[in-house]
Structure formats: structure tokens, C-alpha cells
Coordinates of C-alpha atoms and ligand atoms in Angstrom, one line a residue:
M385 CA 0.0 -0.1 -0.2
R386 CA 0.9 3.3 -1.2
Y387 CA 0.2 6.5 1.3
R388 CA -0.9 10.0 0.5
K389 CA -0.8 13.0 2.8
L390 CA -4.9 13.7 3.1
G391 CA -4.5 17.5 2.0
R392 CA -3.8 20.3 5.3
T393 CA -4.9 17.2 7.4
N394 CA -1.1 16.0 7.3
Y395 CA -2.5 12.6 8.1
E396 CA -0.8 9.9 5.8
V397 CA -3.1 7.6 4.6
G398 CA -3.4 4.8 2.4
E399 CA -4.1 5.1 -1.2
V400 CA -7.0 2.6 -1.1
G401 CA -9.7 3.5 1.9
Y402 CA -12.6 1.2 2.5
G403 CA -16.0 2.5 1.2
A404 CA -18.1 1.3 4.2
W405 CA -21.7 1.8 3.1
G406 CA -22.2 -1.7 1.9
I407 CA -21.7 -3.3 4.8
G408 CA -24.3 -0.7 6.7
G409 CA -26.6 -3.9 6.0
K410 CA -30.1 -1.5 5.0
Q411 CA -29.3 -0.1 1.6
W412 CA -26.9 -2.6 0.1
L413 CA -28.5 -6.3 0.9
G414 CA -27.3 -9.8 1.1
G415 CA -24.0 -9.1 2.2
A416 CA -23.1 -10.8 5.9
D417 CA -21.2 -9.0 9.3
D418 CA -19.0 -11.6 9.1
E419 CA -17.5 -11.4 6.0
S420 CA -17.7 -7.7 6.1
V421 CA -15.4 -7.1 9.0
S422 CA -13.6 -10.0 7.6
A423 CA -12.6 -8.1 4.7
L424 CA -12.1 -4.9 7.0
R425 CA -9.3 -6.4 9.2
L426 CA -7.8 -8.0 5.8
A427 CA -8.0 -4.6 4.3
I428 CA -6.2 -3.3 7.4
E429 CA -3.9 -5.8 7.4
R430 CA -2.6 -5.2 4.3
G431 CA -1.9 -1.1 5.1
L432 CA -5.7 0.2 4.6
N433 CA -5.9 2.9 7.3
F434 CA -8.8 5.0 6.3
I435 CA -12.4 4.5 6.6
D436 CA -15.1 6.6 5.0
T437 CA -18.8 5.5 7.0
A438 CA -21.9 7.7 8.0
L439 CA -24.9 7.2 10.4
A440 CA -27.1 7.3 7.2
Y441 CA -25.2 3.9 6.5
G442 CA -27.6 1.2 7.7
D443 CA -28.4 3.8 10.3
G444 CA -25.8 3.6 12.5
H445 CA -24.6 -0.6 11.9
S446 CA -21.5 0.7 9.0
E447 CA -20.4 2.7 12.3
Q448 CA -20.6 0.4 14.5
L449 CA -18.5 -2.4 12.6
V450 CA -16.2 0.5 11.7
G451 CA -15.6 1.1 15.7
Q452 CA -15.2 -2.7 15.9
V453 CA -12.5 -4.0 13.8
V454 CA -11.0 0.2 14.6
R455 CA -10.5 -0.3 18.4
E456 CA -9.3 -3.8 18.1
T457 CA -5.9 -2.3 15.9
R458 CA -2.8 -1.4 16.9
G459 CA -1.7 1.0 14.3
K460 CA -3.4 3.8 13.9
V461 CA -6.7 4.1 11.5
Y462 CA -8.5 6.7 10.6
V463 CA -12.3 7.1 10.5
A464 CA -14.6 9.4 8.7
T465 CA -18.2 9.9 8.9
K466 CA -20.7 11.8 7.7
V467 CA -23.6 14.2 9.3
P468 CA -27.3 12.6 7.2
P469 CA -29.1 15.3 6.1
R470 CA -32.2 15.7 8.1
N471 CA -34.6 16.0 5.9
R472 CA -32.7 12.7 4.7
L473 CA -33.1 14.1 0.9
W474 CA -30.0 13.4 -1.1
P475 CA -29.2 15.0 -2.7
A476 CA -29.9 18.7 -1.4
R477 CA -32.4 20.0 -3.4
P478 CA -32.0 24.4 -4.3
G479 CA -34.1 26.2 -2.3
I480 CA -34.6 23.9 0.7
G481 CA -32.3 26.4 3.1
I482 CA -29.7 24.8 5.6
E483 CA -32.6 25.3 8.8
E484 CA -34.2 21.9 7.3
V485 CA -31.2 20.1 6.7
F486 CA -28.3 20.9 8.5
P487 CA -29.5 23.0 11.7
Y488 CA -26.3 24.0 13.9
P489 CA -27.4 21.4 17.0
Y490 CA -28.0 19.2 15.1
I491 CA -25.0 19.1 13.6
V492 CA -23.4 18.4 16.8
S493 CA -25.7 16.2 18.2
S494 CA -25.5 14.1 15.1
T495 CA -21.6 14.1 15.6
E496 CA -22.6 12.5 18.9
E497 CA -24.6 10.0 17.9
S498 CA -21.8 8.9 15.1
L499 CA -19.3 8.7 18.3
R500 CA -21.2 6.4 20.1
N501 CA -22.0 4.4 17.7
L502 CA -18.4 3.8 16.3
G503 CA -17.1 4.2 20.6
M504 CA -14.8 7.0 19.8
E505 CA -14.6 10.2 21.7
S506 CA -13.4 11.9 18.1
V507 CA -13.5 11.2 14.6
D508 CA -11.3 12.0 12.2
L509 CA -12.8 14.0 9.6
Q510 CA -16.7 14.6 10.1
Q511 CA -18.4 15.6 6.6
L512 CA -21.7 16.9 5.5
H513 CA -24.0 13.7 3.4
V514 CA -24.8 16.7 0.7
W515 CA -24.1 20.2 0.2
N516 CA -25.9 22.8 -1.3
P517 CA -23.8 25.9 -2.8
E518 CA -26.7 28.6 -1.6
W519 CA -25.8 27.8 2.0
I520 CA -22.3 29.0 1.8
G521 CA -23.0 32.5 3.8
R522 CA -24.7 30.6 6.2
D523 CA -23.7 30.6 9.8
E524 CA -24.9 27.1 10.8
W525 CA -22.4 25.3 9.0
R526 CA -19.3 27.4 9.9
R527 CA -20.4 27.8 13.3
A528 CA -20.7 24.2 14.0
F529 CA -17.7 22.7 12.0
E530 CA -15.7 25.5 14.4
D531 CA -17.1 24.1 17.6
L532 CA -16.6 19.9 17.0
K533 CA -13.1 21.0 16.0
Q534 CA -12.8 23.2 19.2
S535 CA -14.7 20.4 21.4
G536 CA -12.2 17.8 19.5
K537 CA -15.5 15.8 18.4
A538 CA -14.0 16.4 14.9
R539 CA -10.3 16.7 14.0
A540 CA -11.1 18.0 10.1
V541 CA -13.9 18.5 8.6
G542 CA -15.2 18.4 5.0
V543 CA -18.2 17.0 2.7
S544 CA -19.9 14.8 0.4
I545 CA -20.3 16.4 -2.7
N546 CA -24.1 16.3 -4.9
D547 CA -23.8 13.6 -7.2
H548 CA -21.7 14.2 -10.2
R549 CA -21.5 18.1 -10.0
P550 CA -18.6 18.2 -8.3
D551 CA -18.1 22.1 -8.7
T552 CA -20.8 23.0 -6.5
A553 CA -18.1 23.1 -3.4
L554 CA -15.9 25.2 -5.8
E555 CA -17.0 28.4 -3.8
L556 CA -17.2 26.5 -0.7
I557 CA -13.6 25.6 -0.8
R558 CA -12.8 28.8 -1.2
T559 CA -13.9 29.9 2.0
G560 CA -11.1 28.2 3.5
L561 CA -13.0 26.5 6.5
I562 CA -13.3 22.7 5.0
D563 CA -9.6 20.1 4.8
T564 CA -11.5 17.6 2.7
V565 CA -14.3 17.2 -0.3
Q566 CA -15.6 13.5 -1.3
V567 CA -16.9 13.2 -4.9
I568 CA -17.5 10.8 -7.6
Y569 CA -14.7 10.6 -9.5
N570 CA -14.3 7.6 -11.8
I571 CA -13.8 6.6 -15.5
F572 CA -17.0 7.2 -16.7
D573 CA -17.2 10.6 -14.7
P574 CA -14.4 12.7 -14.8
S575 CA -15.3 15.6 -14.4
P576 CA -13.5 17.1 -11.1
E577 CA -10.6 17.0 -13.1
A578 CA -11.5 20.4 -15.0
E579 CA -12.5 22.7 -11.8
L580 CA -12.4 20.8 -8.8
F581 CA -8.6 19.0 -8.4
P582 CA -7.0 21.9 -9.5
L583 CA -8.5 24.1 -7.3
C584 CA -7.9 21.2 -4.4
R585 CA -4.1 21.2 -5.4
E586 CA -3.8 25.3 -4.7
R587 CA -5.7 25.3 -1.5
N588 CA -4.2 21.8 -0.4
I589 CA -8.0 20.0 0.2
G590 CA -7.8 16.6 1.0
V591 CA -9.8 14.9 -2.2
L592 CA -11.5 11.3 -1.7
A593 CA -12.8 9.9 -5.1
R594 CA -16.2 7.6 -4.4
V595 CA -17.7 5.4 -5.9
P596 CA -14.9 4.6 -7.9
L597 CA -16.6 1.3 -9.4
D598 CA -19.4 3.1 -10.4
E599 CA -22.0 1.0 -7.8
G600 CA -20.7 -2.1 -9.5
A601 CA -20.6 -1.3 -13.5
L602 CA -17.1 -0.4 -13.8
T603 CA -16.6 -4.2 -12.3
G604 CA -17.7 -5.8 -15.8
R605 CA -20.3 -7.5 -13.0
I606 CA -23.3 -6.3 -14.4
R607 CA -25.1 -8.0 -16.8
E608 CA -28.4 -7.5 -18.3
D609 CA -30.0 -9.9 -16.5
T610 CA -27.9 -9.4 -13.3
T611 CA -30.8 -9.3 -10.8
F612 CA -30.5 -7.5 -6.7
P613 CA -32.3 -8.6 -3.7
P614 CA -36.2 -6.4 -3.4
G615 CA -34.8 -3.5 -2.3
D616 CA -31.1 -3.3 -2.7
F617 CA -29.9 0.2 -4.1
R618 CA -28.9 -1.2 -6.6
E619 CA -31.9 -2.5 -7.6
W620 CA -32.9 1.4 -8.5
Y621 CA -29.7 2.4 -9.4
F622 CA -29.3 -0.5 -12.5
R623 CA -33.4 0.3 -12.9
G624 CA -35.2 0.3 -16.6
D625 CA -32.3 0.1 -19.4
H626 CA -29.2 0.9 -17.5
K627 CA -27.8 -2.1 -17.2
R628 CA -28.6 -2.6 -20.8
Q629 CA -26.4 0.8 -21.3
V630 CA -23.9 -0.1 -18.5
V631 CA -23.4 -4.0 -20.8
Q632 CA -22.7 -1.7 -24.0
H633 CA -20.0 0.7 -22.2
V634 CA -18.6 -2.1 -19.8
T635 CA -18.1 -4.2 -23.2
A636 CA -16.2 -1.3 -25.7
L637 CA -14.7 -0.8 -22.2
Q638 CA -12.6 -4.0 -22.1
K639 CA -12.2 -4.5 -25.3
D640 CA -9.5 -1.6 -25.5
L641 CA -8.6 -2.6 -22.1
A642 CA -7.7 -5.6 -23.8
G643 CA -7.7 -8.1 -21.1
A644 CA -6.2 -6.0 -18.5
D645 CA -8.4 -6.3 -15.1
L646 CA -11.0 -3.9 -14.7
P647 CA -11.5 -3.3 -11.2
Q648 CA -8.0 -2.6 -10.5
T649 CA -7.7 -0.4 -13.5
A650 CA -10.8 1.7 -12.6
L651 CA -9.2 2.1 -8.9
R652 CA -5.5 2.9 -10.4
F653 CA -7.9 5.7 -13.0
C654 CA -8.7 7.6 -9.7
L655 CA -5.1 7.0 -8.0
S656 CA -3.7 7.9 -11.6
A657 CA -4.4 11.9 -10.6
A658 CA -2.2 13.4 -8.0
E659 CA -5.2 15.3 -6.6
V660 CA -7.0 12.1 -5.1
S661 CA -5.7 11.6 -1.7
A662 CA -7.7 7.8 -1.7
V663 CA -10.1 6.1 -3.7
I664 CA -12.5 4.7 -1.4
P665 CA -14.0 1.4 -3.1
G666 CA -17.7 -0.7 -1.1
M667 CA -16.0 -4.1 -0.7
R668 CA -17.5 -6.8 1.5
T669 CA -15.8 -9.7 0.9
P670 CA -11.7 -10.5 1.7
R671 CA -11.4 -11.6 -1.8
H672 CA -12.5 -8.6 -2.8
A673 CA -10.5 -6.1 -0.1
E674 CA -7.4 -8.2 -1.4
A675 CA -7.5 -7.1 -5.3
N676 CA -8.5 -3.1 -4.1
C677 CA -5.3 -3.0 -1.7
A678 CA -3.4 -4.6 -4.6
S679 CA -4.1 -2.2 -6.4
S680 CA -2.0 0.7 -4.9
D681 CA 1.5 -1.5 -5.4
L682 CA 0.9 -1.4 -8.9
G683 CA 1.5 2.4 -9.3
P684 CA -0.7 5.3 -11.7
L685 CA -2.1 3.9 -15.5
P686 CA 0.2 4.9 -18.1
D687 CA -0.1 7.9 -20.0
A688 CA -1.2 5.5 -23.4
T689 CA -3.6 3.6 -21.1
L690 CA -5.0 7.0 -19.1
A691 CA -5.8 8.6 -23.0
L692 CA -8.1 5.4 -23.8
L693 CA -9.8 5.6 -21.0
R694 CA -10.4 9.0 -21.9
R695 CA -12.6 7.5 -24.6
H696 CA -15.1 6.7 -22.1
A697 CA -16.0 9.2 -20.0
W698 CA -20.2 8.7 -20.0
Q699 CA -22.5 11.1 -19.0
K700 CA -25.0 10.1 -17.0
N701 CA -26.5 10.4 -13.6
F702 CA -28.7 6.9 -12.4
Y703 CA -29.4 8.8 -9.8
G704 CA -31.3 11.2 -10.8
Ligands
NAP1093 N1 -23.9 10.9 -1.3 C1 -21.8 9.9 -1.1 O1 -21.6 10.6 0.0 C2 -21.1 8.7 -1.5 C3 -22.4 8.5 -2.2 C4 -22.1 6.8 -2.6 C5 -20.6 6.1 -2.0 N2 -19.9 7.0 -1.5 C6 -19.1 6.4 -0.6 O2 -17.9 5.4 -1.3 C7 -17.7 4.1 -1.2 C8 -17.7 3.3 -2.3 O3 -18.9 3.8 -3.4 P1 -20.2 2.1 -3.3 O4 -19.5 1.5 -1.8 O5 -21.5 2.8 -3.5 O6 -19.6 1.9 -5.1 P2 -18.4 1.0 -5.4 O7 -17.2 1.5 -4.8 O8 -18.5 2.2 -6.7 O9 -18.7 -0.6 -6.3 C9 -19.4 -1.6 -4.7 C10 -19.4 -2.9 -5.8 O10 -18.1 -3.1 -6.1 C11 -18.0 -4.3 -6.3 N3 -16.4 -4.5 -6.2 C12 -15.1 -3.5 -5.5 N4 -14.1 -4.7 -5.7 C13 -14.3 -5.1 -6.8 C14 -13.3 -5.9 -7.0 N5 -12.0 -6.1 -6.8 N6 -14.1 -7.6 -8.1 C15 -15.6 -7.0 -8.7 N7 -16.4 -6.7 -7.5 C16 -15.8 -5.5 -6.7 C17 -18.7 -4.7 -4.5 O11 -18.1 -5.7 -4.0 P3 -18.4 -6.6 -2.3 O12 -19.1 -5.6 -1.4 O13 -19.5 -7.6 -2.8 O14 -17.4 -6.5 -1.8 C18 -19.7 -3.7 -4.9 O15 -20.6 -4.7 -5.2 C19 -18.9 3.6 -0.6 O16 -18.7 3.1 0.4 C20 -19.2 5.5 0.4 O17 -17.9 5.2 2.0 C21 -20.3 7.9 -0.4

């Protein structure tokens, strides 16, 4: 595992972090706690030291599993979590004020609830789970972030940017009041490269590349007849003719890759951007944890491969 600085936090984080949405057990079904815990332990053995969870992932269940594993490790493992929007609307909707979504006392009490789930006194990174640029001048998030840091409940703060809208965080970064951003960045959606990454580089802001495998599309495992357990988030994400579209795009991609491992290529694509501090794939099985951690050791992709992958950018929004 190679390590990078998480922006100005100075945390030395493994390039491959752990995306802990899937292990929450409510939005992603079909996993088993024992296996998820084994996958997380194995990843830590392989040098992973950054985990991204959220209070909303299984209503605290992901945080509880993460806390269990992190407490038993001897070395430092950095834990990031998130404050869910109080109105439970993802993404943030234009016109809905911050007083409905992130009032000051709610940001603080949500952090305290996360700390109880994690069994920790301090979280290394607290993030707002959605962001709406209309809130930029408001006091709620500014005061809450400042007080969380001062009380030691959160050592660093950031936001998770709305799906496929990287530029909605530019003004926020310019305030100098956040340490990190979490953004969709993968072979299909390289859009953060245009404006977000250069600004993050200039301001030394940590970048967490989320959904690097496009919820599984970039693993090559989605077929037209793939099914998910009823109620699984992916049943909705890959709804309608989305699976057919995915197969079409992934088949073309695999043809160009001529046998190279797709999930590892997808992770290395993210890590080829120097601005990315860590990529955070979801991986509930030890086999996937092993393969994903190993992708860091392979280093960035050659320029020729990156040029080829750029031809596979695909403007879509399956979350919409
Ligand atoms: N709004 C937000 O803030 C937000 C939204 C979405 C995600 N996130 C964060 O980003 C993380 C990553 O996104 P994600 O988990 O939604 O999706 P993802 O990382 O794009 O894809 C996860 C899927 O890929 C599979 N997979 C992983 N490694 C594989 C490998 N080597 N070979 C084959 N399949 C592999 C996983 O299978 P198994 O799980 O079965 O191993 C799972 O089905 C989340 O866990 C969460 O921390 C944040």
C-alpha cells in the first residue's frame, strides 16, 4: 500500500481506503457482517488505514462494525463519517434552506450519535453528507464545524459533494473552512479534473474519490440479467434499461483494455490523479479487499492507458 497526504490534515492515508456504505446492511443487501468484518480486517492487514462511513449507512450499523474493527487494531486507522441531511433527502435540493437540512444543534448531536456508534471520543473527519451552494453564507455549518474542531469531537471537516456536480463545492473550498471533499470520480465521470482538482491542489484540500467502480458497473459484473435482492439500492440504480447501457459501455471498455483487470484499472485510474488523496471502493468480501489493496502497489496507469480511458467518459446520472 502506498500512502498520500489527506490535504492539509497531514494524515498519511493509504491510497486505497474502505468505503463502508455496503456493510451497513440496509441499502445494500446480501452481505453478512462476519464477512464484512473479515474484509475490513484483511484490508487493514494490507496497509489500509482510512475508512469512510456515515450515520446513514444502515442507521449506524456500518459505524458500529467500523468501530468494532478499529478499536481492535493497534496502528492508527483514520475514520471519516458523515452527518445525514435531517430531511433525509439526497442530493440536496435547490431552494431548501440549511435550517431544514443542517441546523447547528443537529450537526453537533448527529456527530455525538456517530461517536457513540463508533465507540470513539473523536472522529478524524466529519463530513456533511450533502452540500447546497446556496448555504455558503450561512452561519450554521461554519459555527458547527468550528465548534466540533474546538471540542475535539472532529479533527477535520469536509463535505460530500452532490452526485456528478463537482463544481458546486468550488465556492465552499474558497472559504478556507473545509479540509476535504468527497466526490464521484471514475472512468465514466472524470469531470472533477476540470475545476475541482486544480482548486484542491492550489488550496491543499484532501480529495476522496467515491464510487470508483460506479456502484459495480466498472467491475464488469453487471449483465443484462443481473438481479438484486428486492429493496437493494442497486435494484433502483440499475433500473429500466440502465443495465443494458452499462453492458454496452463496459463491453467497449473491456475490448480496449484487452484483458487488463477492470476493477484494478478503475481504481488505478482514480489514483493516477495526483490530487486524489484516497480512493474508497466498497468491498464486502476479503477477495475484493485483497485485490483492491493490491491495486495501489501497481502504481498509476501509463499515459497511453489514461488517454484510452478518457474516450470512455460517459455523461449519465443514474441517481437522478
Ligand atoms: N453521497 C455520498 O457521500 C456517497 C455516495 C455513495 C458512496 N459513497 C462512499 O463511497 C464508497 C464507494 O462507493 P460504493 O460502495 O457505493 O460503490 P463502488 O465502490 O463504486 O462499488 C462497490 C461494488 O463493487 C464491488 N467490488 C469491489 N471491489 C471489487 C473487485 N475487486 N472485483 C469485483 N467487484 C468489486 C463490490 O462488491 P462487494 O461489496 O460484494 O465486495 C460492490 O458491489 C461507499 O462505500 C461510501 O463510503 C458516498
